[in-house]
Tab-separated table of C-alpha atoms in Angstrom:
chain	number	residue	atom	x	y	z
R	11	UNK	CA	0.000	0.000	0.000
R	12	UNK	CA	2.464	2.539	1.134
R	13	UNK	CA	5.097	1.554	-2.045
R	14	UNK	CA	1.708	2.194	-4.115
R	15	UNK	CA	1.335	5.624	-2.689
R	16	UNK	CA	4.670	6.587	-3.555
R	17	UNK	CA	4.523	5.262	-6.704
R	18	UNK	CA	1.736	7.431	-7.356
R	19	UNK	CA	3.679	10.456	-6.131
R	20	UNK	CA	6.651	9.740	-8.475
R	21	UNK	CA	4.237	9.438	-11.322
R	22	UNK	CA	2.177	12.265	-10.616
R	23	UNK	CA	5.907	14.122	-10.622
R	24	UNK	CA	6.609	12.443	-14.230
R	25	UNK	CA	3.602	13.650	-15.300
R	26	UNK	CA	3.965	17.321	-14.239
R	27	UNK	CA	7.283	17.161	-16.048
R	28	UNK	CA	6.258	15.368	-19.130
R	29	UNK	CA	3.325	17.732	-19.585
R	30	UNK	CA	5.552	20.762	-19.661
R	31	UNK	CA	6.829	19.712	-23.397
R	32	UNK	CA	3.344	18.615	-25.009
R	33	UNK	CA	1.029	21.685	-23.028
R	34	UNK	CA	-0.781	23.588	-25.598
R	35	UNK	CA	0.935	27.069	-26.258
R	36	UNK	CA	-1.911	28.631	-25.181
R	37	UNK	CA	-0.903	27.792	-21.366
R	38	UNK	CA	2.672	28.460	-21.878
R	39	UNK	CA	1.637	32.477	-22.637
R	40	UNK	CA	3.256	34.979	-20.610
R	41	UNK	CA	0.021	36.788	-20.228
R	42	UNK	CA	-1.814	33.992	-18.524
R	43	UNK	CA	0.695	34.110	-15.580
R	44	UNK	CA	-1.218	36.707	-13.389
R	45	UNK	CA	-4.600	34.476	-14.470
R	46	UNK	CA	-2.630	31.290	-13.163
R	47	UNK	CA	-1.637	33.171	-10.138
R	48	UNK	CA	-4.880	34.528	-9.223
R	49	UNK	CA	-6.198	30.650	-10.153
R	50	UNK	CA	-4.325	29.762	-6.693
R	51	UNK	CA	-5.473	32.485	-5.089
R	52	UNK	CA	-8.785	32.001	-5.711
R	53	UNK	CA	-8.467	28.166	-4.793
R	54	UNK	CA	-6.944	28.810	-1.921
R	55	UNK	CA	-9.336	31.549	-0.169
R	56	UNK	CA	-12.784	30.535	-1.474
R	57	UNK	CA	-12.879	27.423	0.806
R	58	UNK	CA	-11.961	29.188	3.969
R	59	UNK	CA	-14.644	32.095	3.094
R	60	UNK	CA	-16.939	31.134	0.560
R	61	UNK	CA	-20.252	28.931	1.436
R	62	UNK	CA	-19.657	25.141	1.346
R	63	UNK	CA	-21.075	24.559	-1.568
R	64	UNK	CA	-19.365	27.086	-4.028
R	65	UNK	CA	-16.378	25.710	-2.149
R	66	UNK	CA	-17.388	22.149	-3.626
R	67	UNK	CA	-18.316	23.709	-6.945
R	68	UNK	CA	-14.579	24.423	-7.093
R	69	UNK	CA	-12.968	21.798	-5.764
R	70	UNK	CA	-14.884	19.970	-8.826
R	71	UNK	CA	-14.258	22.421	-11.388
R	72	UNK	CA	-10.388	22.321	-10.496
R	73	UNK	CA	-10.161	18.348	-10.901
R	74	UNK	CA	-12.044	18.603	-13.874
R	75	UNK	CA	-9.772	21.418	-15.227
R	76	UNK	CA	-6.724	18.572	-14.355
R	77	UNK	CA	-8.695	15.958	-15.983
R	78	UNK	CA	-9.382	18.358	-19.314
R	79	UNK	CA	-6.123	19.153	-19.383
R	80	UNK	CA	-4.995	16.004	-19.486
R	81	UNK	CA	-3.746	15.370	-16.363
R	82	UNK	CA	-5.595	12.777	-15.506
R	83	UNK	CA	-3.198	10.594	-12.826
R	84	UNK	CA	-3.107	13.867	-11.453
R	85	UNK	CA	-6.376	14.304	-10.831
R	86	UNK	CA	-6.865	11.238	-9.269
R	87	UNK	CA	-4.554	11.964	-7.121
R	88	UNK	CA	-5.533	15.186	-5.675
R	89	UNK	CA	-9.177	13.443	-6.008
R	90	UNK	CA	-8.031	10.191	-3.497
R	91	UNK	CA	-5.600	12.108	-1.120
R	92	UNK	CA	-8.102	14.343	-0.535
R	93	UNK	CA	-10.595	11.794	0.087
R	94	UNK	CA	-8.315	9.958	2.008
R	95	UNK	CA	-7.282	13.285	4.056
R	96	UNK	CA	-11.573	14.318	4.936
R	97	UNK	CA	-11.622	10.315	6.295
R	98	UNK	CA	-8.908	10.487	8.880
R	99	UNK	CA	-10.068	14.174	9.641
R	100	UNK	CA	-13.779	13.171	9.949
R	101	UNK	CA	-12.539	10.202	12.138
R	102	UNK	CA	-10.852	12.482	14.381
R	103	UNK	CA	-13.359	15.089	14.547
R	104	UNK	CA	-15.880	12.026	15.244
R	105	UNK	CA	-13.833	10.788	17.970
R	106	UNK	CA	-12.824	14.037	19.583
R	107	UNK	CA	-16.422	15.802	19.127
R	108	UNK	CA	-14.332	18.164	16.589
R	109	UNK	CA	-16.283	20.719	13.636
R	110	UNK	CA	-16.979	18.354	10.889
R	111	UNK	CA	-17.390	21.483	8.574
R	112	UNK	CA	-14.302	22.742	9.245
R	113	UNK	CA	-12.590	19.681	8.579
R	114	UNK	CA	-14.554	19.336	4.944
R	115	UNK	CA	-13.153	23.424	4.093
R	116	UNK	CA	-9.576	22.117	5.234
R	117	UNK	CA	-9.923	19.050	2.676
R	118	UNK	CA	-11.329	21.212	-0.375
R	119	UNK	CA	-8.955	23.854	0.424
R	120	UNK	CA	-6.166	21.281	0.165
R	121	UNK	CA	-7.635	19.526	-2.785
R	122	UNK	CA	-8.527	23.041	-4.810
R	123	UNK	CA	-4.806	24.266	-3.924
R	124	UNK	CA	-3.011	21.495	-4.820
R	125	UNK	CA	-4.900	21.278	-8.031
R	126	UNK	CA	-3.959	24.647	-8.755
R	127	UNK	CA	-0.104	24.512	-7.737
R	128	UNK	CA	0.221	21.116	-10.176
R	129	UNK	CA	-1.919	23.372	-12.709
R	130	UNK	CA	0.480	25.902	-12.627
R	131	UNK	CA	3.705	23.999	-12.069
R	132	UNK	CA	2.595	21.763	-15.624
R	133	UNK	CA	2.266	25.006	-17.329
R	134	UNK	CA	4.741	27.430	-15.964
R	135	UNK	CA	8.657	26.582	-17.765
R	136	UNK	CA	11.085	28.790	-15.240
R	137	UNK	CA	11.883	31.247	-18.155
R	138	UNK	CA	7.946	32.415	-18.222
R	139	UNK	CA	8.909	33.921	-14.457
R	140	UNK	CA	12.077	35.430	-15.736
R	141	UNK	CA	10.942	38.876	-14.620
R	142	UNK	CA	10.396	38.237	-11.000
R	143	UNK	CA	14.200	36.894	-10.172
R	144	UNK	CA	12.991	35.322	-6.700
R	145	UNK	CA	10.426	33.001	-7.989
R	146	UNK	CA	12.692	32.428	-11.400
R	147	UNK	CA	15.009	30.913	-9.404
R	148	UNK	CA	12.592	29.210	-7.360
R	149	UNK	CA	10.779	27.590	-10.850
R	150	UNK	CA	14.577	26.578	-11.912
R	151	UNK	CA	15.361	24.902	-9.037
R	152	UNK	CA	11.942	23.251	-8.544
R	153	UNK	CA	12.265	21.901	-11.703
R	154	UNK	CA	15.604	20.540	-11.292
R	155	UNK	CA	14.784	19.024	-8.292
R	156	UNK	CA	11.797	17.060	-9.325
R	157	UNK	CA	14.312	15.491	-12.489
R	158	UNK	CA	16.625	14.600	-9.645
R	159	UNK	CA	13.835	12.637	-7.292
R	160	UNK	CA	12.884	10.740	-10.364
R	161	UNK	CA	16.718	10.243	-11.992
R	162	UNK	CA	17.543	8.860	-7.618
R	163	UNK	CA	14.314	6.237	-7.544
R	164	UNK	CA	15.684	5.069	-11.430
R	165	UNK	CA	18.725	4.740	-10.141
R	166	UNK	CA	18.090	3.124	-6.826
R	167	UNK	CA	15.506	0.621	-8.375
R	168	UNK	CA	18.513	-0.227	-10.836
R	169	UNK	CA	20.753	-1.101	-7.780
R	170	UNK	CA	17.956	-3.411	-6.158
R	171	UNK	CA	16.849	-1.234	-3.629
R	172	UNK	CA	12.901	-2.284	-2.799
R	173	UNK	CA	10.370	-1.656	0.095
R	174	UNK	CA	10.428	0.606	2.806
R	175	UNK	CA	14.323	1.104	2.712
R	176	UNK	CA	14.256	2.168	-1.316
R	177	UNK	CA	11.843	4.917	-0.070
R	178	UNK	CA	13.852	6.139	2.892
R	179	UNK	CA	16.702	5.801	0.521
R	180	UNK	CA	14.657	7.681	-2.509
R	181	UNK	CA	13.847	10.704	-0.150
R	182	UNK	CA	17.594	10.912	1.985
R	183	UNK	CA	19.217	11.259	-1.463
R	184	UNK	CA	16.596	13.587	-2.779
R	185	UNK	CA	17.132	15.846	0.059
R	186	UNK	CA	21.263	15.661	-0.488
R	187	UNK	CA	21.043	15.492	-4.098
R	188	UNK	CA	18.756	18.755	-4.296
R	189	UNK	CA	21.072	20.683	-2.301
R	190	UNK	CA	23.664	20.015	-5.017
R	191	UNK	CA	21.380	20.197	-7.437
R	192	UNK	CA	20.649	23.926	-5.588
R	193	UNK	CA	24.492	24.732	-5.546
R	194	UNK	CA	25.096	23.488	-9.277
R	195	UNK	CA	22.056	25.794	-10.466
R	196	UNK	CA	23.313	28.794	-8.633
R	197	UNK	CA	26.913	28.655	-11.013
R	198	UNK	CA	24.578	28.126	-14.213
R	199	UNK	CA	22.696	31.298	-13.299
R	200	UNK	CA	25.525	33.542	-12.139
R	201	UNK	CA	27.268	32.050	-15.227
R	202	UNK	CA	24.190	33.397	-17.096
R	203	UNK	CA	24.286	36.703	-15.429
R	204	UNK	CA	21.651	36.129	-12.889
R	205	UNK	CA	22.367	37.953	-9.546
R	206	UNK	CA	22.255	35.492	-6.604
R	207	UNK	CA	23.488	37.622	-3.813
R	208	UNK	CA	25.941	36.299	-1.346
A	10	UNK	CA	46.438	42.800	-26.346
A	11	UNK	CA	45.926	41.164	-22.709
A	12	UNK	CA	41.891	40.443	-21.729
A	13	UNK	CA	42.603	38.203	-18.725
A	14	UNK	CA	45.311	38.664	-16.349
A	15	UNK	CA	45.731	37.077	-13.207
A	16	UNK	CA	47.876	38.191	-10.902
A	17	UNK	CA	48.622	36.446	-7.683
A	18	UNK	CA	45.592	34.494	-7.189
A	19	UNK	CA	45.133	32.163	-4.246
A	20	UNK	CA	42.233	30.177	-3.953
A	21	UNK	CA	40.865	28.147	-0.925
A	22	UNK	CA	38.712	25.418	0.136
A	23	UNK	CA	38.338	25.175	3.793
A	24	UNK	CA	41.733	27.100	5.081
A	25	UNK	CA	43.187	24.353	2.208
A	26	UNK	CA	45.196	26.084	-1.073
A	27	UNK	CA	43.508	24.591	-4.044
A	28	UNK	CA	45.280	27.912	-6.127
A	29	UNK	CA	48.581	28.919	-4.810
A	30	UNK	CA	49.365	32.445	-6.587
A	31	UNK	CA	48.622	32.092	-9.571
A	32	UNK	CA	50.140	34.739	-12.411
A	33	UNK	CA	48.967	34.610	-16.177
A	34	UNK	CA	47.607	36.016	-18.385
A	35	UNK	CA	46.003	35.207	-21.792
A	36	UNK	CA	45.923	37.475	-25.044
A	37	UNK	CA	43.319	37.230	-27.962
A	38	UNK	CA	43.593	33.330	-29.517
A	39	UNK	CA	43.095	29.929	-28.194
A	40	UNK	CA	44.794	28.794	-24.486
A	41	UNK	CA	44.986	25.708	-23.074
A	42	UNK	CA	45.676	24.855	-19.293
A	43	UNK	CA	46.958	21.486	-18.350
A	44	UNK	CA	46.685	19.576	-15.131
A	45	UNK	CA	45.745	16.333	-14.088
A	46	UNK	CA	42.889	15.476	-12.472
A	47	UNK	CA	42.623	17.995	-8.754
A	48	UNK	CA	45.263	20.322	-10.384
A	49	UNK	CA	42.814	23.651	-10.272
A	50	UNK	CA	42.082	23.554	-13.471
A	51	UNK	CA	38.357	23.930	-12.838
A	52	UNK	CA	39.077	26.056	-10.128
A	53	UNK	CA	41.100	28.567	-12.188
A	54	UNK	CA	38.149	29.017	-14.202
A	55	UNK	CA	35.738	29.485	-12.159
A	56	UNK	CA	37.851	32.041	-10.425
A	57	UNK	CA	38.304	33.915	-13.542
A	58	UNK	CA	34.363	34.073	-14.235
A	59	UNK	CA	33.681	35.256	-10.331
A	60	UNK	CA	32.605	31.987	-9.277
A	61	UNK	CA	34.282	31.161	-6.663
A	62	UNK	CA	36.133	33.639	-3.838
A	63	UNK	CA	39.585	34.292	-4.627
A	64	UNK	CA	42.656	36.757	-2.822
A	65	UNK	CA	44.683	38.131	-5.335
A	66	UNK	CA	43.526	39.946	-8.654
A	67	UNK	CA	41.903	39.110	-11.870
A	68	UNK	CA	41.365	41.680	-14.575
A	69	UNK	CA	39.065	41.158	-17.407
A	70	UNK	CA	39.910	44.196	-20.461
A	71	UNK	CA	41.677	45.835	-17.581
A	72	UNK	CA	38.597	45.635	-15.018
A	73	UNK	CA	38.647	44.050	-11.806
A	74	UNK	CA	36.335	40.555	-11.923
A	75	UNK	CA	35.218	41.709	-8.171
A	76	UNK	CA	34.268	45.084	-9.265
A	77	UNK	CA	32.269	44.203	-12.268
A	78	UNK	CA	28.437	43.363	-11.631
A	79	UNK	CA	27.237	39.744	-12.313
A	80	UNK	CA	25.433	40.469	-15.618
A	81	UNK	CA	28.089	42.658	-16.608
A	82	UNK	CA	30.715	40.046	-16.524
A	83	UNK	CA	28.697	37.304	-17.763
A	84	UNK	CA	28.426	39.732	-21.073
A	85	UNK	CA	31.893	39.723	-21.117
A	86	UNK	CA	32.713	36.433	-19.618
A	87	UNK	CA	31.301	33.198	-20.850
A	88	UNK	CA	31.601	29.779	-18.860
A	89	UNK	CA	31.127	26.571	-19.475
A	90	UNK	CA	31.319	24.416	-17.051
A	91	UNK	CA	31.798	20.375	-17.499
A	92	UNK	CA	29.104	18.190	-16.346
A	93	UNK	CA	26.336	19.432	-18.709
A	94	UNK	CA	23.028	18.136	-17.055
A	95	UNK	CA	24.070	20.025	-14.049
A	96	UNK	CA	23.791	23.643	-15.971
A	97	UNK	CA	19.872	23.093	-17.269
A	98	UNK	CA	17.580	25.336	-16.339
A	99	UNK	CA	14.741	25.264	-19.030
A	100	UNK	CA	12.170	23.190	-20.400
A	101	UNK	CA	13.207	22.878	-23.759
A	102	UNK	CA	16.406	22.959	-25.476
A	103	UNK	CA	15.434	26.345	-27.733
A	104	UNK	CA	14.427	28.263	-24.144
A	105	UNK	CA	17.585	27.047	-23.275
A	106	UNK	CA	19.662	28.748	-26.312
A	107	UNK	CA	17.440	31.935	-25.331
A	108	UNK	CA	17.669	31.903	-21.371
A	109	UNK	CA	21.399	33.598	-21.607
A	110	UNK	CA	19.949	35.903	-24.261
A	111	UNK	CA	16.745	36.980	-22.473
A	112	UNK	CA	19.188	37.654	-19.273
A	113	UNK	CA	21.476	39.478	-20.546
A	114	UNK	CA	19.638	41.435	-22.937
A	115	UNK	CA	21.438	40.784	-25.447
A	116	UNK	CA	20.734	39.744	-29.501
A	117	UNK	CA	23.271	36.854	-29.772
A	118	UNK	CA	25.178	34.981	-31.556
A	119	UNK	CA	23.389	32.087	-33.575
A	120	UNK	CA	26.315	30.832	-35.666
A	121	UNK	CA	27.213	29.547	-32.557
A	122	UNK	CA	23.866	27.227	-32.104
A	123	UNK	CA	24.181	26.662	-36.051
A	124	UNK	CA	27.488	25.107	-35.392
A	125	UNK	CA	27.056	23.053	-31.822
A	126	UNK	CA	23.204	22.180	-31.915
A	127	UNK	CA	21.014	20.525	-34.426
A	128	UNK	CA	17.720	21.718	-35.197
A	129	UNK	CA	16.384	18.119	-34.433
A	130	UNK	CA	17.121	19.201	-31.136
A	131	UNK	CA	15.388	22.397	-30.104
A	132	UNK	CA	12.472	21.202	-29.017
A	133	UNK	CA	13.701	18.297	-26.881
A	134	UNK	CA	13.833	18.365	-22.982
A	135	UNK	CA	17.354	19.150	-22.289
A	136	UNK	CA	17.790	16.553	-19.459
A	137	UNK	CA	16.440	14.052	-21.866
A	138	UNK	CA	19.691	14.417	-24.037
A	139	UNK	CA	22.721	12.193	-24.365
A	140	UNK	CA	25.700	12.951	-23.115
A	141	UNK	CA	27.086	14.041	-26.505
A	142	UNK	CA	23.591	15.869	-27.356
A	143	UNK	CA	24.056	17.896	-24.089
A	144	UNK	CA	27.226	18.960	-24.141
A	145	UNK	CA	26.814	20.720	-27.300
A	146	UNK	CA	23.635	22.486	-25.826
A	147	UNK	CA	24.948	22.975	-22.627
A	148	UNK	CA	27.915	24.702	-24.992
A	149	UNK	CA	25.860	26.595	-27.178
A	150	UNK	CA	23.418	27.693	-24.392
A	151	UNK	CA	26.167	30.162	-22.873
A	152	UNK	CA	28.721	30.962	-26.030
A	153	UNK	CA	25.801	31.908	-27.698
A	154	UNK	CA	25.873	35.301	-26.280
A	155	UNK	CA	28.742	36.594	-27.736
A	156	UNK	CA	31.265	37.031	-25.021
A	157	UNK	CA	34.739	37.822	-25.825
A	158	UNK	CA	36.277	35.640	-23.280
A	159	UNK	CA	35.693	32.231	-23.268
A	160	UNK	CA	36.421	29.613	-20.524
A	161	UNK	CA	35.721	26.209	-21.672
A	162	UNK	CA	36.273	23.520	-18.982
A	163	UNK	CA	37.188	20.063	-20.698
A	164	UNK	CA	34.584	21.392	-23.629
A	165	UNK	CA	35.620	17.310	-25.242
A	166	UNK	CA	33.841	15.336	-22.187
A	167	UNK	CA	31.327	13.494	-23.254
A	168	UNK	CA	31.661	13.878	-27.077
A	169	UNK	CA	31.650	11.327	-30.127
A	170	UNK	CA	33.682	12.047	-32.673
A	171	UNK	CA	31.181	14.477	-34.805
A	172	UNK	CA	30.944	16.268	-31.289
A	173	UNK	CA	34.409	16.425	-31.162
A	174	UNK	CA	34.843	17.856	-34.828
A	175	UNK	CA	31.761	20.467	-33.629
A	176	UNK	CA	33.660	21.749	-30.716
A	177	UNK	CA	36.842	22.706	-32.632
A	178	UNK	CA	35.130	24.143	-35.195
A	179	UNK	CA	33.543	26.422	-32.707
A	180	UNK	CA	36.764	26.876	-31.220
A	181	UNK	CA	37.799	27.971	-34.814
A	182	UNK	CA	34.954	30.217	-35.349
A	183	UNK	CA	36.033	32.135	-31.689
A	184	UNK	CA	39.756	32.188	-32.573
A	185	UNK	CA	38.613	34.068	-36.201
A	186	UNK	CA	35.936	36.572	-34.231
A	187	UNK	CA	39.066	37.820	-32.400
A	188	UNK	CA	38.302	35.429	-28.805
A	189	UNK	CA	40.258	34.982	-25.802
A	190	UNK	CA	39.989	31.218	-25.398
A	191	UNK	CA	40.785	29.180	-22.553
A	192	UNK	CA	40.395	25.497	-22.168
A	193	UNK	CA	41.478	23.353	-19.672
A	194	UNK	CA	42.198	19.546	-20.441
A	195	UNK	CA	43.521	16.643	-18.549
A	196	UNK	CA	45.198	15.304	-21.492
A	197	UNK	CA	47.003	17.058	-24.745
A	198	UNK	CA	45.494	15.016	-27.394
A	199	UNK	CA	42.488	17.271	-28.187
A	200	UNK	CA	44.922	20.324	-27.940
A	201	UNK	CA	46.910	19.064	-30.626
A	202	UNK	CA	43.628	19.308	-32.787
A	203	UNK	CA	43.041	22.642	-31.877
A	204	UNK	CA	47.242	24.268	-32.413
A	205	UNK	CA	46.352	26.320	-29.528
A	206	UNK	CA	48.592	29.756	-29.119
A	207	UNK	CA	50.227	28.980	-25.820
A	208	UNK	CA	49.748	26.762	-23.050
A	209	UNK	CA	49.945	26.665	-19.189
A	210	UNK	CA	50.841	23.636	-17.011
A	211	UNK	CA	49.210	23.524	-13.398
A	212	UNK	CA	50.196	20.965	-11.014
A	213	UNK	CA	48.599	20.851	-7.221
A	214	UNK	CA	47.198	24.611	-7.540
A	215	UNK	CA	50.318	25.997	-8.778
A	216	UNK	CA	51.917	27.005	-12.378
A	217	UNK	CA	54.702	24.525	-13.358
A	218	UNK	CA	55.202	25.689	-16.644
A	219	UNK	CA	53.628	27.845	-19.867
A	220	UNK	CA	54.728	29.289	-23.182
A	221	UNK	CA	53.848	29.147	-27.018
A	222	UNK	CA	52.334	25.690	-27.778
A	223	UNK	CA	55.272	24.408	-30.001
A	224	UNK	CA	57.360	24.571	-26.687
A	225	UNK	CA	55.684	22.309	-24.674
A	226	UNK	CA	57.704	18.857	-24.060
A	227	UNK	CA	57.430	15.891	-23.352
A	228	UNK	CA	58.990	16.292	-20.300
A	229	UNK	CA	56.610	19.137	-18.645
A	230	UNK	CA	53.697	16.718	-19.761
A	231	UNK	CA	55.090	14.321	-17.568
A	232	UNK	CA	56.306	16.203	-14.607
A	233	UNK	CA	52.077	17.139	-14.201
A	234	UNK	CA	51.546	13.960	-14.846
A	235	UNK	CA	50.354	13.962	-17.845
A	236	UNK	CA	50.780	11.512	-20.759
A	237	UNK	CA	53.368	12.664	-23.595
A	238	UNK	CA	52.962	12.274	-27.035
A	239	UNK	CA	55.934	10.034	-26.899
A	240	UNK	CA	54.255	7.154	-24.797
A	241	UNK	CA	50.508	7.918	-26.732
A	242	UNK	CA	52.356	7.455	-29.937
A	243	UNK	CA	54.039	4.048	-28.502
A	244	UNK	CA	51.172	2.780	-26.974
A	245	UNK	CA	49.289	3.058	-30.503
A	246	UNK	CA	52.248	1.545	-32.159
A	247	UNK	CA	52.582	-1.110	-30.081
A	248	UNK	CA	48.894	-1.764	-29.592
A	249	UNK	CA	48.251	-2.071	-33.526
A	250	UNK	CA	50.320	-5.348	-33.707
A	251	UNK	CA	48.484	-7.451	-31.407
C-alpha cells in the first residue's frame, strides 16, 4: 500500500514534467501568468470564506480542469488524497467531538490548492517567471529538483533497492542530491548573469 | 592585447590552497591549461568568471572581476562548465539557447547554435539528451551570447567524434571573431587538434610551466603527470600489432 502511494507520487511528478513539453501554447503564454496566479489564489481563499457549496463547486471544477487538461493521474490523485485526508479528519473530529465542517473546508482547500499549484507547475517553464528573479530561481530549481527525485528512484531501483528502505533511501538522497542540485544551479545562473546575492 | 590577467591568485577550500598564486595572463587566440585530475584547473576558471572567492587579482579588459556586476561580466565572460546536465535550467532545449539571451539582454550569436546544436534538437527536454547531445547544448546555451572571453572547462567530455569535430570548429569560429579562449584539459590530445597559441601547465594549484604551444615537451607533460605524445604514440604503435 504505502510503495503504491509513492509510486503514485513519483508518477504524478513524471507527469507534471512530461506535460511541460506537449502543453498547448496557449498555457505556456506569458500573459496567462497573473490568471494562473490569481487561479491559486482564488483556490486557496474561497474554501476558507466562501459557502460550502461554491467551495465544492470548485474543488470539482479544479479536478475537472486537471482531468481536461490532461492530467488525468493527477487528478486522481488530488481526487483520493483528498478523500483519504476528509476520512482520517472526519474520524478524528468524530472521535474528539471536533467541527466536521471545518474539517470538509480544510480538505477542499487542500484539494482546490493542490490542483492549482500542479496546474500551474505543468504550465509554468522557469523562463515564463524570468521577470520576478525570486520566484525564477525558485521555478529553476523546482524543476531541477523534481528530475533529480525521479533520476535517484531510477537509479536506486537499478541497484535493487525495494520496500520501505528504497523509499527512505529515494527521499535521503533527494534531500542531499537537491542541495547540489541547488548549488550546481546557482553557477549556471551567475554564469548566465543572474544575480544570486551572497 | 591582454583580456585576462591574473595576478597572484590564491584560492581556498576550507583554510586548504587549491590555487597557490597564480600569475597569467592570456591574449586574444586559443589557451589551453593542463593539469591532471585535482590540479585547479576547474578552479582557475571558475575564479576567472567570479565563481568562486579568490585573494589576489583578476582583470578582465583591464577591469577588476570583483568590481564588475554579475550580468556585466557574464556579457563579457562566458563559462562553461563540465558536467552538462548540471547547468539546465529550461524546459526545452530552444528556451535554453534563449535563457542567456533573455538575461542578458542581449541579440546573440546564432552561428554559434548553427554550429554546436542541431535543429532536431530544439524542441527536446534538455535533461532528456545524451551525453554528446548535451554537451553541445549545454555549450551553445552560454557561447551563444557573444562574449569575448571564453572559458571552456574540458569542452571534449562526453563527445563522439562528430561532437568532437563540432567543438573545434567552434573553437575555430572564436579564434577568427578575435576570442580569448581558454580550455582546460587533462590530457594534450584534443589540444593538438586545436594548435592552440600557448599553453599553461598547473600541477597541485600551482603554475609549473607555460609558453607558445610548439614549446611544450614531453617532459613538462610528464612532470604534471600527464601523458606525452611520446608514450601515446608508442602505446598506438605497439597496440596495432596485437
Amino acid at each position: 500500500m504505502r510503495r503504491g502511494v509513492w509510486s503514485v507520487i513519483l508518477s504524478v511528478l513524471a507527469e507534471v514534467l512530461e506535460y511541460r513539453r506537449r502543453a498547448p501554447g496557449v498555457l505556456l503564454r506569458k500573459e496567462l501568468v497573473a490568471a494562473k496566479a490569481l487561479l491559486l489564489v482564488i483556490s486557496l481563499v474561497t474554501p476558507l470564506s466562501a459557502p460550502m457549496s461554491v467551495s465544492l463547486a470548485l474543488a470539482a471544477l479544479m479536478l475537472a480542469l486537471l482531468a481536461l487538461l490532461g492530467l488525468r493521474l493527477s487528478a486522481l490523485y488530488v481526487a483520493l488524497s483528498a478523500l483519504l485526508l476528509y476520512a482520517s479528519m472526519a474520524l478524528s473530529a468524530i472521535i474528539f467531538n471536533g467541527d466536521m465542517g471545518s474539517a470538509a473546508r480544510f480538505c477542499l482547500a487542500a484539494a482546490s490548492t493542490l490542483s492549482a499549484f500542479i496546474i500551474i507547475a505543468s504550465t509554468t517553464p522557469p523562463s515564463l517567471l524570468r521577470r520576478w528573479p525570486a520566484l525564477y530561481i525558485l521555478a529553476v530549481i523546482f524543476s531541477g529538483v523534481l528530475r533529480e527525485i525521479l533520476d535517484i528512484s531510477v537509479v536506486l531501483k537499478a541497484r535493487g533497492s525495494s520496500g520501505l528502505r528504497y523509499w527512505l533511501r529515494v527521499i535521503v538522497a533527494s534531500v542531499a542530491a537537491a542541495l547540489t542540485r541547488a548549488d550546481a544551479l546557482r553557477d549556471s545562473l551567475s554564469a548566465r548573469g543572474v544575480e544570486l546575492g551572497e | 592585447m591582454v583580456l585576462v590577467e591574473l595576478k597572484d591568485v590564491f584560492v581556498r577550500f576550507n583554510g586548504k590552497p587549491v590555487l597557490r598564486g597564480i600569475n597569467a595572463s592570456f591574449e586574444r587566440g586559443v589557451h589551453v591549461v593542463l593539469g591532471r585530475n585535482g590540479a585547479g584547473k576547474t578552479t582557475m576558471l571558475r575564479a576567472i568568471a567570479g565563481l568562486v572567492g579568490f585573494e589576489g587579482d583578476i582583470r578582465i579588459d583591464g577591469r577588476s572581476v570583483r568590481q564588475l556586476r554579475r550580468r556585466e561580466l557574464s556579457r563579457l565572460v562566458g563559462y562553461c562548465w563540465q558536467n552538462p546536465y548540471y547547468g539546465f535550467i529550461e524546459a526545452t532545449v530552444e528556451e535554453e539557447l534563449r535563457a542567456i539571451l533573455d538575461i542578458l539582454g542581449v541579440e546573440g550569436d546564432w552561428v554559434v547554435a548553427e554550429v554546436m546544436v542541431p535543429l532536431a534538437l530544439m524542441g527536446r527536454d534538455p535533461l532528456t539528451l545524451s551525453g554528446g547531445e548535451a554537451k553541445r547544448v549545454s555549450l551553445a546555451s552560454i557561447l551563444i551570447a557573444g562574449q569575448p572571453v571564453w572559458l571552456l572547462d574540458e569542452p571534449f567530455a562526453y563527445l563522439d567524434w562528430d561532437g568532437v569535430e563540432a567543438v573545434a570548429r567552434l573553437i575555430d569560429y572564436g579564434r577568427r571573431r578575435g576570442k580569448t579562449i581558454i580550455i582546460t584539459l587533462h590530457e594534450p590530445f584534443y589540444a593538438e587538434l586545436l594548435k592552440p597559441d600557448t599553453y599553461l601547465a598547473l600541477s597541485d594549484g600551482s603554475v609549473v610551466s607555460r609558453g607558445r604551444w610548439g614549446e611544450l615537451t614531453d617532459e613538462t607533460l610528464e612532470k604534471v603527470g600527464l601523458a606525452s605524445r611520446g608514450v601515446v604514440c608508442d602505446s598506438l604503435c605497439s597496440g596495432r600489432g596485437s
